[in-house]
Amino acid sequence: MSLTLSTKRPRSSFHIARPASEQQSLIGSVAALPWVVAGCLASTAAYVVINNPGDGNGGLASCPIRALTGRWCPGCGITRATHHLFRGNIAQALSFNALVPAILAALSLLWVTWLTVVTGRGVPTFIRRISPAAYVSAALILAGFTVMRNLSGAVLLRGG
């Protein structure tokens, strides 16, 4: 009886890194898409830093959820908060949306994960180690924040 090692990759290779010989180049591949999105976000961020969206002349649309429902979503105030955060006005940024640092950090981690997956490096180890309870906790915090900022007396949570 002889034992042979299979060189076939497992079917579910979502989180398994590919060998360097199988990794795609960034140019002309699907791996370029995260960089295109990053460029668009960077140019949008630069526009938001230069043009204050809170002065009425920023040229940016208001929150579509708030426009449709009249309720504050968890992202309401993020544009104004980002403007103040990038200008170093942390207290002012937090007054527009208390979750802006956590939301921007989560979006950054999501982008890094996307980039590593599409370039064949697999899901980063630190992402795989996040427990399901952490995701549930984050969702509950987001839901609680949304409910609280829509209560009649929660003017401080509404972003100015």
Tab-separated table of N, CA, C and O in Angstrom, residues 9-19 23 113-114 116-130 135:
chain	number	residue	atom	x	y	z
A	9	ARG	N	-5.799	21.206	-5.434
A	9	ARG	CA	-6.219	22.169	-4.413
A	9	ARG	C	-7.606	21.780	-3.933
A	9	ARG	O	-8.423	21.287	-4.705
A	10	PRO	N	-7.892	22.016	-2.667
A	10	PRO	CA	-9.235	21.706	-2.173
A	10	PRO	C	-10.273	22.586	-2.870
A	10	PRO	O	-9.965	23.678	-3.324
A	11	ARG	N	-11.501	22.082	-2.947
A	11	ARG	CA	-12.573	22.820	-3.618
A	11	ARG	C	-12.836	24.151	-2.934
A	11	ARG	O	-13.058	25.153	-3.569
A	12	SER	N	-12.851	24.158	-1.627
A	12	SER	CA	-13.128	25.380	-0.888
A	12	SER	C	-11.802	26.060	-0.556
A	12	SER	O	-11.279	25.929	0.528
A	13	SER	N	-11.267	26.790	-1.508
A	13	SER	CA	-9.975	27.432	-1.296
A	13	SER	C	-10.133	28.921	-1.003
A	13	SER	O	-9.224	29.691	-1.232
A	14	PHE	N	-11.278	29.305	-0.497
A	14	PHE	CA	-11.528	30.716	-0.240
A	14	PHE	C	-10.515	31.306	0.722
A	14	PHE	O	-10.009	32.386	0.501
A	15	HIS	N	-10.205	30.625	1.785
A	15	HIS	CA	-9.306	31.194	2.782
A	15	HIS	C	-7.900	30.598	2.746
A	15	HIS	O	-7.075	30.902	3.573
A	16	ILE	N	-7.620	29.780	1.760
A	16	ILE	CA	-6.299	29.170	1.646
A	16	ILE	C	-5.490	29.984	0.639
A	16	ILE	O	-5.922	30.221	-0.478
A	17	ALA	N	-4.306	30.403	1.057
A	17	ALA	CA	-3.465	31.208	0.176
A	17	ALA	C	-2.956	30.367	-0.987
A	17	ALA	O	-2.661	29.186	-0.841
A	18	ARG	N	-2.870	30.990	-2.144
A	18	ARG	CA	-2.343	30.318	-3.326
A	18	ARG	C	-0.823	30.422	-3.329
A	18	ARG	O	-0.268	31.395	-2.835
A	19	PRO	N	-0.166	29.472	-3.962
A	19	PRO	CA	1.283	29.600	-4.136
A	19	PRO	C	1.598	30.816	-4.999
A	19	PRO	O	0.772	31.255	-5.803
A	23	GLN	N	-0.549	33.207	-8.152
A	23	GLN	CA	-1.132	34.498	-7.821
A	23	GLN	C	-1.159	35.398	-9.052
A	23	GLN	O	-0.243	35.391	-9.857
A	113	THR	N	-9.033	43.069	3.430
A	113	THR	CA	-9.436	41.673	3.247
A	113	THR	C	-9.790	41.413	1.792
A	113	THR	O	-9.377	40.401	1.209
A	114	TRP	N	-10.538	42.305	1.191
A	114	TRP	CA	-10.905	42.186	-0.221
A	114	TRP	C	-9.651	42.111	-1.083
A	114	TRP	O	-9.528	41.243	-1.950
A	116	THR	N	-6.551	41.216	-0.265
A	116	THR	CA	-5.770	39.989	-0.072
A	116	THR	C	-6.464	38.774	-0.689
A	116	THR	O	-5.797	37.882	-1.206
A	117	VAL	N	-7.786	38.757	-0.659
A	117	VAL	CA	-8.512	37.626	-1.254
A	117	VAL	C	-8.380	37.639	-2.781
A	117	VAL	O	-8.067	36.620	-3.395
A	118	VAL	N	-8.598	38.801	-3.407
A	118	VAL	CA	-8.560	38.828	-4.870
A	118	VAL	C	-7.147	38.676	-5.424
A	118	VAL	O	-6.986	38.321	-6.589
A	119	THR	N	-6.133	38.922	-4.624
A	119	THR	CA	-4.759	38.717	-5.094
A	119	THR	C	-4.264	37.315	-4.774
A	119	THR	O	-3.107	37.001	-5.021
A	120	GLY	N	-5.147	36.471	-4.237
A	120	GLY	CA	-4.802	35.069	-4.020
A	120	GLY	C	-4.085	34.778	-2.733
A	120	GLY	O	-3.591	33.670	-2.534
A	121	ARG	N	-4.026	35.721	-1.844
A	121	ARG	CA	-3.334	35.494	-0.576
A	121	ARG	C	-4.254	34.922	0.495
A	121	ARG	O	-3.799	34.596	1.571
A	122	GLY	N	-5.531	34.848	0.210
A	122	GLY	CA	-6.483	34.296	1.158
A	122	GLY	C	-6.944	35.338	2.163
A	122	GLY	O	-6.462	36.464	2.191
A	123	VAL	N	-7.885	34.934	2.992
A	123	VAL	CA	-8.400	35.813	4.036
A	123	VAL	C	-7.313	35.965	5.102
A	123	VAL	O	-6.749	34.978	5.547
A	124	PRO	N	-7.012	37.197	5.515
A	124	PRO	CA	-5.977	37.389	6.542
A	124	PRO	C	-6.294	36.619	7.818
A	124	PRO	O	-7.456	36.479	8.202
A	125	THR	N	-5.263	36.145	8.461
A	125	THR	CA	-5.418	35.332	9.663
A	125	THR	C	-6.191	36.067	10.747
A	125	THR	O	-7.047	35.485	11.408
A	126	PHE	N	-5.906	37.348	10.940
A	126	PHE	CA	-6.588	38.078	12.012
A	126	PHE	C	-8.090	38.175	11.759
A	126	PHE	O	-8.873	38.221	12.696
A	127	ILE	N	-8.505	38.175	10.505
A	127	ILE	CA	-9.937	38.201	10.190
A	127	ILE	C	-10.561	36.841	10.500
A	127	ILE	O	-11.657	36.756	11.045
A	128	ARG	N	-9.851	35.761	10.170
A	128	ARG	CA	-10.382	34.422	10.439
A	128	ARG	C	-10.497	34.154	11.923
A	128	ARG	O	-11.281	33.318	12.347
A	129	ARG	N	-9.722	34.858	12.729
A	129	ARG	CA	-9.743	34.631	14.178
A	129	ARG	C	-10.837	35.414	14.894
A	129	ARG	O	-11.040	35.230	16.088
A	130	ILE	N	-11.527	36.293	14.185
A	130	ILE	CA	-12.619	37.042	14.818
A	130	ILE	C	-13.779	36.082	15.051
A	130	ILE	O	-14.233	35.405	14.140
A	135	TYR	N	-18.947	39.590	15.728
A	135	TYR	CA	-19.794	40.120	14.660
A	135	TYR	C	-21.204	40.413	15.177
A	135	TYR	O	-21.800	41.433	14.842
